PDB file of N, CA and C in Angstrom:
ATOM      1  N   MET A   1      24.490 -13.347  63.175  1.00 64.00           N
ATOM      2  CA  MET A   1      23.333 -12.476  63.240  1.00 64.00           C
ATOM      3  C   MET A   1      22.710 -12.538  64.627  1.00 64.00           C
ATOM      4  N   ASN A   2      22.375 -11.405  65.118  1.00 79.00           N
ATOM      5  CA  ASN A   2      21.767 -11.318  66.431  1.00 79.00           C
ATOM      6  C   ASN A   2      20.279 -10.992  66.262  1.00 79.00           C
ATOM      7  N   PRO A   3      19.377 -11.928  66.608  1.00 77.00           N
ATOM      8  CA  PRO A   3      17.938 -11.680  66.423  1.00 77.00           C
ATOM      9  C   PRO A   3      17.451 -10.407  67.112  1.00 77.00           C
ATOM     10  N   LYS A   4      18.012 -10.086  68.275  1.00 82.00           N
ATOM     11  CA  LYS A   4      17.608  -8.878  68.991  1.00 82.00           C
ATOM     12  C   LYS A   4      17.942  -7.634  68.165  1.00 82.00           C
ATOM     13  N   ASN A   5      19.152  -7.603  67.593  1.00 87.00           N
ATOM     14  CA  ASN A   5      19.550  -6.471  66.744  1.00 87.00           C
ATOM     15  C   ASN A   5      18.691  -6.396  65.489  1.00 87.00           C
ATOM     16  N   ASN A   6      18.371  -7.568  64.914  1.00 88.00           N
ATOM     17  CA  ASN A   6      17.532  -7.600  63.715  1.00 88.00           C
ATOM     18  C   ASN A   6      16.151  -7.005  64.003  1.00 88.00           C
ATOM     19  N   ARG A   7      15.561  -7.384  65.136  1.00 88.00           N
ATOM     20  CA  ARG A   7      14.242  -6.855  65.509  1.00 88.00           C
ATOM     21  C   ARG A   7      14.307  -5.353  65.746  1.00 88.00           C
ATOM     22  N   ALA A   8      15.361  -4.898  66.387  1.00 92.00           N
ATOM     23  CA  ALA A   8      15.521  -3.460  66.649  1.00 92.00           C
ATOM     24  C   ALA A   8      15.671  -2.691  65.336  1.00 92.00           C
ATOM     25  N   ARG A   9      16.448  -3.243  64.398  1.00 93.00           N
ATOM     26  CA  ARG A   9      16.632  -2.594  63.096  1.00 93.00           C
ATOM     27  C   ARG A   9      15.300  -2.553  62.347  1.00 93.00           C
ATOM     28  N   GLY A  10      14.535  -3.645  62.414  1.00 92.00           N
ATOM     29  CA  GLY A  10      13.234  -3.691  61.761  1.00 92.00           C
ATOM     30  C   GLY A  10      12.260  -2.694  62.360  1.00 92.00           C
ATOM     31  N   LYS A  11      12.240  -2.598  63.679  1.00 94.00           N
ATOM     32  CA  LYS A  11      11.359  -1.653  64.366  1.00 94.00           C
ATOM     33  C   LYS A  11      11.702  -0.220  63.963  1.00 94.00           C
ATOM     34  N   GLN A  12      12.986   0.076  63.883  1.00 96.00           N
ATOM     35  CA  GLN A  12      13.427   1.418  63.474  1.00 96.00           C
ATOM     36  C   GLN A  12      12.964   1.713  62.044  1.00 96.00           C
ATOM     37  N   ALA A  13      13.096   0.735  61.150  1.00 96.00           N
ATOM     38  CA  ALA A  13      12.669   0.928  59.759  1.00 96.00           C
ATOM     39  C   ALA A  13      11.156   1.133  59.680  1.00 96.00           C
ATOM     40  N   GLU A  14      10.399   0.392  60.474  1.00 96.00           N
ATOM     41  CA  GLU A  14       8.945   0.551  60.509  1.00 96.00           C
ATOM     42  C   GLU A  14       8.566   1.962  60.951  1.00 96.00           C
ATOM     43  N   LYS A  15       9.196   2.445  62.010  1.00 96.00           N
ATOM     44  CA  LYS A  15       8.912   3.791  62.512  1.00 96.00           C
ATOM     45  C   LYS A  15       9.255   4.848  61.459  1.00 96.00           C
ATOM     46  N   HIS A  16      10.380   4.646  60.781  1.00 97.00           N
ATOM     47  CA  HIS A  16      10.808   5.605  59.767  1.00 97.00           C
ATOM     48  C   HIS A  16       9.821   5.632  58.603  1.00 97.00           C
ATOM     49  N   LEU A  17       9.392   4.458  58.134  1.00 97.00           N
ATOM     50  CA  LEU A  17       8.437   4.414  57.024  1.00 97.00           C
ATOM     51  C   LEU A  17       7.100   5.036  57.438  1.00 97.00           C
ATOM     52  N   ALA A  18       6.655   4.759  58.645  1.00 97.00           N
ATOM     53  CA  ALA A  18       5.402   5.353  59.118  1.00 97.00           C
ATOM     54  C   ALA A  18       5.493   6.878  59.080  1.00 97.00           C
ATOM     55  N   LYS A  19       6.615   7.419  59.493  1.00 97.00           N
ATOM     56  CA  LYS A  19       6.806   8.871  59.480  1.00 97.00           C
ATOM     57  C   LYS A  19       6.843   9.399  58.044  1.00 97.00           C
ATOM     58  N   MET A  20       7.533   8.699  57.151  1.00 96.00           N
ATOM     59  CA  MET A  20       7.658   9.144  55.758  1.00 96.00           C
ATOM     60  C   MET A  20       6.317   9.110  55.029  1.00 96.00           C
ATOM     61  N   THR A  21       5.441   8.175  55.396  1.00 96.00           N
ATOM     62  CA  THR A  21       4.179   7.994  54.677  1.00 96.00           C
ATOM     63  C   THR A  21       2.993   8.651  55.358  1.00 96.00           C
ATOM     64  N   GLY A  22       3.175   9.110  56.580  1.00 95.00           N
ATOM     65  CA  GLY A  22       2.050   9.639  57.332  1.00 95.00           C
ATOM     66  C   GLY A  22       1.142   8.536  57.852  1.00 95.00           C
ATOM     67  N   GLY A  23       1.649   7.311  57.824  1.00 96.00           N
ATOM     68  CA  GLY A  23       0.885   6.175  58.319  1.00 96.00           C
ATOM     69  C   GLY A  23       1.183   5.925  59.777  1.00 96.00           C
ATOM     70  N   PHE A  24       0.791   4.747  60.240  1.00 95.00           N
ATOM     71  CA  PHE A  24       1.115   4.396  61.613  1.00 95.00           C
ATOM     72  C   PHE A  24       1.631   2.973  61.685  1.00 95.00           C
ATOM     73  N   ARG A  25       2.495   2.775  62.648  1.00 96.00           N
ATOM     74  CA  ARG A  25       3.147   1.485  62.838  1.00 96.00           C
ATOM     75  C   ARG A  25       2.265   0.589  63.685  1.00 96.00           C
ATOM     76  N   VAL A  26       1.987  -0.618  63.164  1.00 94.00           N
ATOM     77  CA  VAL A  26       1.261  -1.622  63.935  1.00 94.00           C
ATOM     78  C   VAL A  26       2.283  -2.460  64.685  1.00 94.00           C
ATOM     79  N   GLY A  27       3.218  -3.042  63.932  1.00 72.00           N
ATOM     80  CA  GLY A  27       4.369  -3.705  64.511  1.00 72.00           C
ATOM     81  C   GLY A  27       4.106  -4.917  65.377  1.00 72.00           C
ATOM     82  N   LEU A  28       2.972  -5.575  65.222  1.00 78.00           N
ATOM     83  CA  LEU A  28       2.722  -6.805  65.975  1.00 78.00           C
ATOM     84  C   LEU A  28       3.178  -7.998  65.152  1.00 78.00           C
ATOM     85  N   LEU A  29       3.757  -8.978  65.807  1.00 76.00           N
ATOM     86  CA  LEU A  29       4.171 -10.179  65.083  1.00 76.00           C
ATOM     87  C   LEU A  29       2.955 -10.808  64.420  1.00 76.00           C
ATOM     88  N   GLY A  30       3.095 -11.130  63.145  1.00 79.00           N
ATOM     89  CA  GLY A  30       2.008 -11.755  62.406  1.00 79.00           C
ATOM     90  C   GLY A  30       1.001 -10.780  61.824  1.00 79.00           C
ATOM     91  N   ALA A  31       1.248  -9.482  61.986  1.00 90.00           N
ATOM     92  CA  ALA A  31       0.351  -8.460  61.439  1.00 90.00           C
ATOM     93  C   ALA A  31       1.133  -7.575  60.478  1.00 90.00           C
ATOM     94  N   THR A  32       0.412  -6.713  59.781  1.00 94.00           N
ATOM     95  CA  THR A  32       1.083  -5.746  58.916  1.00 94.00           C
ATOM     96  C   THR A  32       1.977  -4.853  59.777  1.00 94.00           C
ATOM     97  N   ASP A  33       3.016  -4.304  59.164  1.00 96.00           N
ATOM     98  CA  ASP A  33       3.955  -3.472  59.921  1.00 96.00           C
ATOM     99  C   ASP A  33       3.520  -2.014  59.988  1.00 96.00           C
ATOM    100  N   VAL A  34       3.137  -1.462  58.825  1.00 97.00           N
ATOM    101  CA  VAL A  34       2.737  -0.050  58.747  1.00 97.00           C
ATOM    102  C   VAL A  34       1.486   0.043  57.873  1.00 97.00           C
ATOM    103  N   ILE A  35       0.541   0.849  58.307  1.00 96.00           N
ATOM    104  CA  ILE A  35      -0.696   1.051  57.548  1.00 96.00           C
ATOM    105  C   ILE A  35      -0.802   2.523  57.170  1.00 96.00           C
ATOM    106  N   THR A  36      -1.144   2.760  55.888  1.00 96.00           N
ATOM    107  CA  THR A  36      -1.458   4.107  55.424  1.00 96.00           C
ATOM    108  C   THR A  36      -2.876   4.069  54.865  1.00 96.00           C
ATOM    109  N   ASN A  37      -3.323   5.186  54.316  1.00 93.00           N
ATOM    110  CA  ASN A  37      -4.682   5.199  53.778  1.00 93.00           C
ATOM    111  C   ASN A  37      -4.845   4.282  52.569  1.00 93.00           C
ATOM    112  N   VAL A  38      -3.765   3.962  51.860  1.00 94.00           N
ATOM    113  CA  VAL A  38      -3.844   3.115  50.668  1.00 94.00           C
ATOM    114  C   VAL A  38      -3.106   1.792  50.840  1.00 94.00           C
ATOM    115  N   PHE A  39      -1.990   1.795  51.554  1.00 96.00           N
ATOM    116  CA  PHE A  39      -1.108   0.639  51.589  1.00 96.00           C
ATOM    117  C   PHE A  39      -1.050  -0.035  52.954  1.00 96.00           C
ATOM    118  N   SER A  40      -0.837  -1.335  52.898  1.00 96.00           N
ATOM    119  CA  SER A  40      -0.507  -2.138  54.074  1.00 96.00           C
ATOM    120  C   SER A  40       0.919  -2.624  53.832  1.00 96.00           C
ATOM    121  N   TRP A  41       1.869  -2.100  54.597  1.00 96.00           N
ATOM    122  CA  TRP A  41       3.292  -2.323  54.337  1.00 96.00           C
ATOM    123  C   TRP A  41       3.861  -3.446  55.197  1.00 96.00           C
ATOM    124  N   GLU A  42       4.619  -4.307  54.573  1.00 95.00           N
ATOM    125  CA  GLU A  42       5.497  -5.263  55.256  1.00 95.00           C
ATOM    126  C   GLU A  42       6.889  -4.676  55.092  1.00 95.00           C
ATOM    127  N   VAL A  43       7.543  -4.329  56.168  1.00 95.00           N
ATOM    128  CA  VAL A  43       8.823  -3.618  56.128  1.00 95.00           C
ATOM    129  C   VAL A  43       9.965  -4.603  56.367  1.00 95.00           C
ATOM    130  N   LYS A  44      10.975  -4.530  55.520  1.00 94.00           N
ATOM    131  CA  LYS A  44      12.169  -5.358  55.673  1.00 94.00           C
ATOM    132  C   LYS A  44      13.387  -4.447  55.736  1.00 94.00           C
ATOM    133  N   SER A  45      14.305  -4.758  56.625  1.00 94.00           N
ATOM    134  CA  SER A  45      15.554  -4.016  56.719  1.00 94.00           C
ATOM    135  C   SER A  45      16.688  -5.035  56.691  1.00 94.00           C
ATOM    136  N   ARG A  46      17.558  -4.902  55.730  1.00 92.00           N
ATOM    137  CA  ARG A  46      18.667  -5.831  55.562  1.00 92.00           C
ATOM    138  C   ARG A  46      19.978  -5.074  55.536  1.00 92.00           C
ATOM    139  N   ILE A  47      21.026  -5.721  55.983  1.00 91.00           N
ATOM    140  CA  ILE A  47      22.360  -5.122  55.916  1.00 91.00           C
ATOM    141  C   ILE A  47      22.804  -5.016  54.463  1.00 91.00           C
ATOM    142  N   ARG A  48      22.510  -6.040  53.683  1.00 91.00           N
ATOM    143  CA  ARG A  48      22.784  -6.008  52.239  1.00 91.00           C
ATOM    144  C   ARG A  48      21.777  -6.910  51.537  1.00 91.00           C
ATOM    145  N   SER A  49      21.608  -6.668  50.239  1.00 94.00           N
ATOM    146  CA  SER A  49      20.643  -7.434  49.464  1.00 94.00           C
ATOM    147  C   SER A  49      21.023  -7.404  47.993  1.00 94.00           C
ATOM    148  N   THR A  50      20.776  -8.489  47.314  1.00 95.00           N
ATOM    149  CA  THR A  50      21.000  -8.570  45.876  1.00 95.00           C
ATOM    150  C   THR A  50      20.089  -7.592  45.136  1.00 95.00           C
ATOM    151  N   VAL A  51      18.941  -7.307  45.725  1.00 96.00           N
ATOM    152  CA  VAL A  51      17.967  -6.427  45.089  1.00 96.00           C
ATOM    153  C   VAL A  51      18.582  -5.070  44.748  1.00 96.00           C
ATOM    154  N   THR A  52      19.444  -4.554  45.599  1.00 96.00           N
ATOM    155  CA  THR A  52      20.031  -3.234  45.328  1.00 96.00           C
ATOM    156  C   THR A  52      20.858  -3.243  44.039  1.00 96.00           C
ATOM    157  N   SER A  53      21.525  -4.344  43.740  1.00 97.00           N
ATOM    158  CA  SER A  53      22.294  -4.399  42.488  1.00 97.00           C
ATOM    159  C   SER A  53      21.354  -4.439  41.286  1.00 97.00           C
ATOM    160  N   TRP A  54      20.190  -5.063  41.423  1.00 97.00           N
ATOM    161  CA  TRP A  54      19.208  -5.069  40.329  1.00 97.00           C
ATOM    162  C   TRP A  54      18.677  -3.662  40.081  1.00 97.00           C
ATOM    163  N   VAL A  55      18.392  -2.938  41.156  1.00 97.00           N
ATOM    164  CA  VAL A  55      17.885  -1.571  41.029  1.00 97.00           C
ATOM    165  C   VAL A  55      18.967  -0.668  40.446  1.00 97.00           C
ATOM    166  N   ASP A  56      20.205  -0.850  40.867  1.00 97.00           N
ATOM    167  CA  ASP A  56      21.313  -0.071  40.298  1.00 97.00           C
ATOM    168  C   ASP A  56      21.423  -0.325  38.799  1.00 97.00           C
ATOM    169  N   GLN A  57      21.311  -1.582  38.382  1.00 98.00           N
ATOM    170  CA  GLN A  57      21.369  -1.921  36.958  1.00 98.00           C
ATOM    171  C   GLN A  57      20.216  -1.260  36.206  1.00 98.00           C
ATOM    172  N   SER A  58      19.027  -1.308  36.781  1.00 98.00           N
ATOM    173  CA  SER A  58      17.864  -0.683  36.161  1.00 98.00           C
ATOM    174  C   SER A  58      18.087   0.820  35.997  1.00 98.00           C
ATOM    175  N   SER A  59      18.674   1.445  37.004  1.00 97.00           N
ATOM    176  CA  SER A  59      18.943   2.887  36.946  1.00 97.00           C
ATOM    177  C   SER A  59      19.978   3.206  35.866  1.00 97.00           C
ATOM    178  N   ARG A  60      21.033   2.397  35.790  1.00 98.00           N
ATOM    179  CA  ARG A  60      22.065   2.622  34.771  1.00 98.00           C
ATOM    180  C   ARG A  60      21.497   2.486  33.362  1.00 98.00           C
ATOM    181  N   ASN A  61      20.588   1.542  33.167  1.00 98.00           N
ATOM    182  CA  ASN A  61      20.062   1.248  31.839  1.00 98.00           C
ATOM    183  C   ASN A  61      18.800   2.043  31.496  1.00 98.00           C
ATOM    184  N   CYS A  62      18.345   2.853  32.414  1.00 97.00           N
ATOM    185  CA  CYS A  62      17.082   3.566  32.244  1.00 97.00           C
ATOM    186  C   CYS A  62      17.195   4.658  31.181  1.00 97.00           C
ATOM    187  N   GLN A  63      16.203   4.702  30.300  1.00 97.00           N
ATOM    188  CA  GLN A  63      16.158   5.764  29.298  1.00 97.00           C
ATOM    189  C   GLN A  63      15.782   7.084  29.966  1.00 97.00           C
ATOM    190  N   LYS A  64      16.310   8.167  29.436  1.00 97.00           N
ATOM    191  CA  LYS A  64      16.040   9.495  29.979  1.00 97.00           C
ATOM    192  C   LYS A  64      14.533   9.755  29.987  1.00 97.00           C
ATOM    193  N   GLY A  65      14.059  10.284  31.089  1.00 95.00           N
ATOM    194  CA  GLY A  65      12.648  10.604  31.215  1.00 95.00           C
ATOM    195  C   GLY A  65      11.777   9.446  31.683  1.00 95.00           C
ATOM    196  N   LYS A  66      12.371   8.287  31.882  1.00 97.00           N
ATOM    197  CA  LYS A  66      11.630   7.110  32.349  1.00 97.00           C
ATOM    198  C   LYS A  66      11.980   6.825  33.807  1.00 97.00           C
ATOM    199  N   ILE A  67      11.182   5.990  34.435  1.00 97.00           N
ATOM    200  CA  ILE A  67      11.416   5.609  35.827  1.00 97.00           C
ATOM    201  C   ILE A  67      12.008   4.202  35.860  1.00 97.00           C
ATOM    202  N   PRO A  68      13.175   4.042  36.478  1.00 98.00           N
ATOM    203  CA  PRO A  68      13.759   2.699  36.554  1.00 98.00           C
ATOM    204  C   PRO A  68      12.939   1.809  37.489  1.00 98.00           C
ATOM    205  N   ALA A  69      12.688   0.588  37.047  1.00 98.00           N
ATOM    206  CA  ALA A  69      11.916  -0.367  37.841  1.00 98.00           C
ATOM    207  C   ALA A  69      12.450  -1.769  37.588  1.00 98.00           C
ATOM    208  N   VAL A  70      12.286  -2.620  38.570  1.00 98.00           N
ATOM    209  CA  VAL A  70      12.683  -4.023  38.460  1.00 98.00           C
ATOM    210  C   VAL A  70      11.421  -4.863  38.583  1.00 98.00           C
ATOM    211  N   PHE A  71      11.272  -5.846  37.708  1.00 97.00           N
ATOM    212  CA  PHE A  71      10.182  -6.817  37.811  1.00 97.00           C
ATOM    213  C   PHE A  71      10.811  -8.153  38.163  1.00 97.00           C
ATOM    214  N   LEU A  72      10.395  -8.737  39.264  1.00 97.00           N
ATOM    215  CA  LEU A  72      10.936 -10.018  39.727  1.00 97.00           C
ATOM    216  C   LEU A  72       9.875 -11.098  39.564  1.00 97.00           C
ATOM    217  N   HIS A  73      10.173 -12.066  38.713  1.00 97.00           N
ATOM    218  CA  HIS A  73       9.293 -13.214  38.519  1.00 97.00           C
ATOM    219  C   HIS A  73       9.922 -14.428  39.203  1.00 97.00           C
ATOM    220  N   ILE A  74       9.127 -15.140  39.972  1.00 97.00           N
ATOM    221  CA  ILE A  74       9.576 -16.359  40.637  1.00 97.00           C
ATOM    222  C   ILE A  74       9.144 -17.552  39.794  1.00 97.00           C
ATOM    223  N   LYS A  75      10.093 -18.420  39.498  1.00 97.00           N
ATOM    224  CA  LYS A  75       9.826 -19.592  38.667  1.00 97.00           C
ATOM    225  C   LYS A  75       8.616 -20.365  39.201  1.00 97.00           C
ATOM    226  N   ASN A  76       7.795 -20.823  38.283  1.00 98.00           N
ATOM    227  CA  ASN A  76       6.590 -21.621  38.553  1.00 98.00           C
ATOM    228  C   ASN A  76       5.475 -20.827  39.236  1.00 98.00           C
ATOM    229  N   LYS A  77       5.601 -19.529  39.284  1.00 97.00           N
ATOM    230  CA  LYS A  77       4.531 -18.665  39.802  1.00 97.00           C
ATOM    231  C   LYS A  77       3.943 -17.894  38.621  1.00 97.00           C
ATOM    232  N   PRO A  78       2.665 -17.533  38.679  1.00 98.00           N
ATOM    233  CA  PRO A  78       2.096 -16.719  37.601  1.00 98.00           C
ATOM    234  C   PRO A  78       2.815 -15.365  37.511  1.00 98.00           C
ATOM    235  N   TYR A  79       2.983 -14.884  36.294  1.00 98.00           N
ATOM    236  CA  TYR A  79       3.648 -13.592  36.114  1.00 98.00           C
ATOM    237  C   TYR A  79       2.883 -12.474  36.798  1.00 98.00           C
ATOM    238  N   GLU A  80       1.565 -12.622  36.924  1.00 98.00           N
ATOM    239  CA  GLU A  80       0.757 -11.607  37.597  1.00 98.00           C
ATOM    240  C   GLU A  80       1.072 -11.509  39.088  1.00 98.00           C
ATOM    241  N   GLN A  81       1.788 -12.474  39.626  1.00 97.00           N
ATOM    242  CA  GLN A  81       2.200 -12.421  41.032  1.00 97.00           C
ATOM    243  C   GLN A  81       3.643 -11.933  41.186  1.00 97.00           C
ATOM    244  N   GLY A  82       4.209 -11.434  40.086  1.00 97.00           N
ATOM    245  CA  GLY A  82       5.566 -10.897  40.128  1.00 97.00           C
ATOM    246  C   GLY A  82       5.648  -9.683  41.043  1.00 97.00           C
ATOM    247  N   LEU A  83       6.846  -9.318  41.369  1.00 96.00           N
ATOM    248  CA  LEU A  83       7.087  -8.193  42.275  1.00 96.00           C
ATOM    249  C   LEU A  83       7.675  -7.022  41.497  1.00 96.00           C
ATOM    250  N   VAL A  84       7.227  -5.816  41.823  1.00 97.00           N
ATOM    251  CA  VAL A  84       7.744  -4.596  41.223  1.00 97.00           C
ATOM    252  C   VAL A  84       8.549  -3.871  42.284  1.00 97.00           C
ATOM    253  N   ILE A  85       9.773  -3.504  41.929  1.00 97.00           N
ATOM    254  CA  ILE A  85      10.666  -2.848  42.871  1.00 97.00           C
ATOM    255  C   ILE A  85      11.068  -1.485  42.308  1.00 97.00           C
ATOM    256  N   LEU A  86      10.839  -0.449  43.104  1.00 97.00           N
ATOM    257  CA  LEU A  86      11.173   0.927  42.728  1.00 97.00           C
ATOM    258  C   LEU A  86      11.980   1.568  43.841  1.00 97.00           C
ATOM    259  N   ARG A  87      12.773   2.562  43.495  1.00 97.00           N
ATOM    260  CA  ARG A  87      13.409   3.379  44.525  1.00 97.00           C
ATOM    261  C   ARG A  87      12.321   4.226  45.192  1.00 97.00           C
ATOM    262  N   TRP A  88      12.529   4.533  46.464  1.00 96.00           N
ATOM    263  CA  TRP A  88      11.522   5.270  47.224  1.00 96.00           C
ATOM    264  C   TRP A  88      11.120   6.571  46.540  1.00 96.00           C
ATOM    265  N   GLN A  89      12.099   7.385  46.098  1.00 96.00           N
ATOM    266  CA  GLN A  89      11.772   8.688  45.537  1.00 96.00           C
ATOM    267  C   GLN A  89      10.929   8.540  44.266  1.00 96.00           C
ATOM    268  N   ASP A  90      11.145   7.492  43.484  1.00 97.00           N
ATOM    269  CA  ASP A  90      10.350   7.270  42.286  1.00 97.00           C
ATOM    270  C   ASP A  90       8.933   6.828  42.650  1.00 97.00           C
ATOM    271  N   PHE A  91       8.828   5.928  43.609  1.00 96.00           N
ATOM    272  CA  PHE A  91       7.522   5.488  44.096  1.00 96.00           C
ATOM    273  C   PHE A  91       6.723   6.680  44.622  1.00 96.00           C
ATOM    274  N   LYS A  92       7.374   7.497  45.435  1.00 95.00           N
ATOM    275  CA  LYS A  92       6.719   8.650  46.055  1.00 95.00           C
ATOM    276  C   LYS A  92       6.240   9.635  44.992  1.00 95.00           C
ATOM    277  N   ALA A  93       7.045   9.837  43.954  1.00 94.00           N
ATOM    278  CA  ALA A  93       6.662  10.757  42.879  1.00 94.00           C
ATOM    279  C   ALA A  93       5.403  10.252  42.158  1.00 94.00           C
ATOM    280  N   ILE A  94       5.305   8.963  41.954  1.00 95.00           N
ATOM    281  CA  ILE A  94       4.134   8.382  41.297  1.00 95.00           C
ATOM    282  C   ILE A  94       2.896   8.518  42.179  1.00 95.00           C
ATOM    283  N   VAL A  95       3.035   8.173  43.448  1.00 93.00           N
ATOM    284  CA  VAL A  95       1.907   8.206  44.381  1.00 93.00           C
ATOM    285  C   VAL A  95       1.413   9.640  44.595  1.00 93.00           C
ATOM    286  N   ASP A  96       2.325  10.587  44.601  1.00 91.00           N
ATOM    287  CA  ASP A  96       1.952  11.978  44.865  1.00 91.00           C
ATOM    288  C   ASP A  96       1.349  12.695  43.669  1.00 91.00           C
ATOM    289  N   GLN A  97       1.313  12.065  42.502  1.00 89.00           N
ATOM    290  CA  GLN A  97       0.749  12.711  41.307  1.00 89.00           C
ATOM    291  C   GLN A  97      -0.738  12.908  41.428  1.00 89.00           C
TER     292      GLN A  97
END
């Protein structure tokens, strides 16, 4: 892994998300990456991730008319601190309602 390439990939993802959300990129180390009127985004860009297989499974098992979502609970953490993972188009559809 090349840290320079990783930073460049992250910067590109931040710029892309800012454009998609109408927000703006802060991009300072130790600060939020993208800010919108509602959200403060931490942007991650990975070559591959286990998360995509979880989302694919959720999509395959999703009942018609429902939105596939993944809930990630970390052992020994409160369930209220769990993470919700959605595909972008599903998230956007909810936010735009």
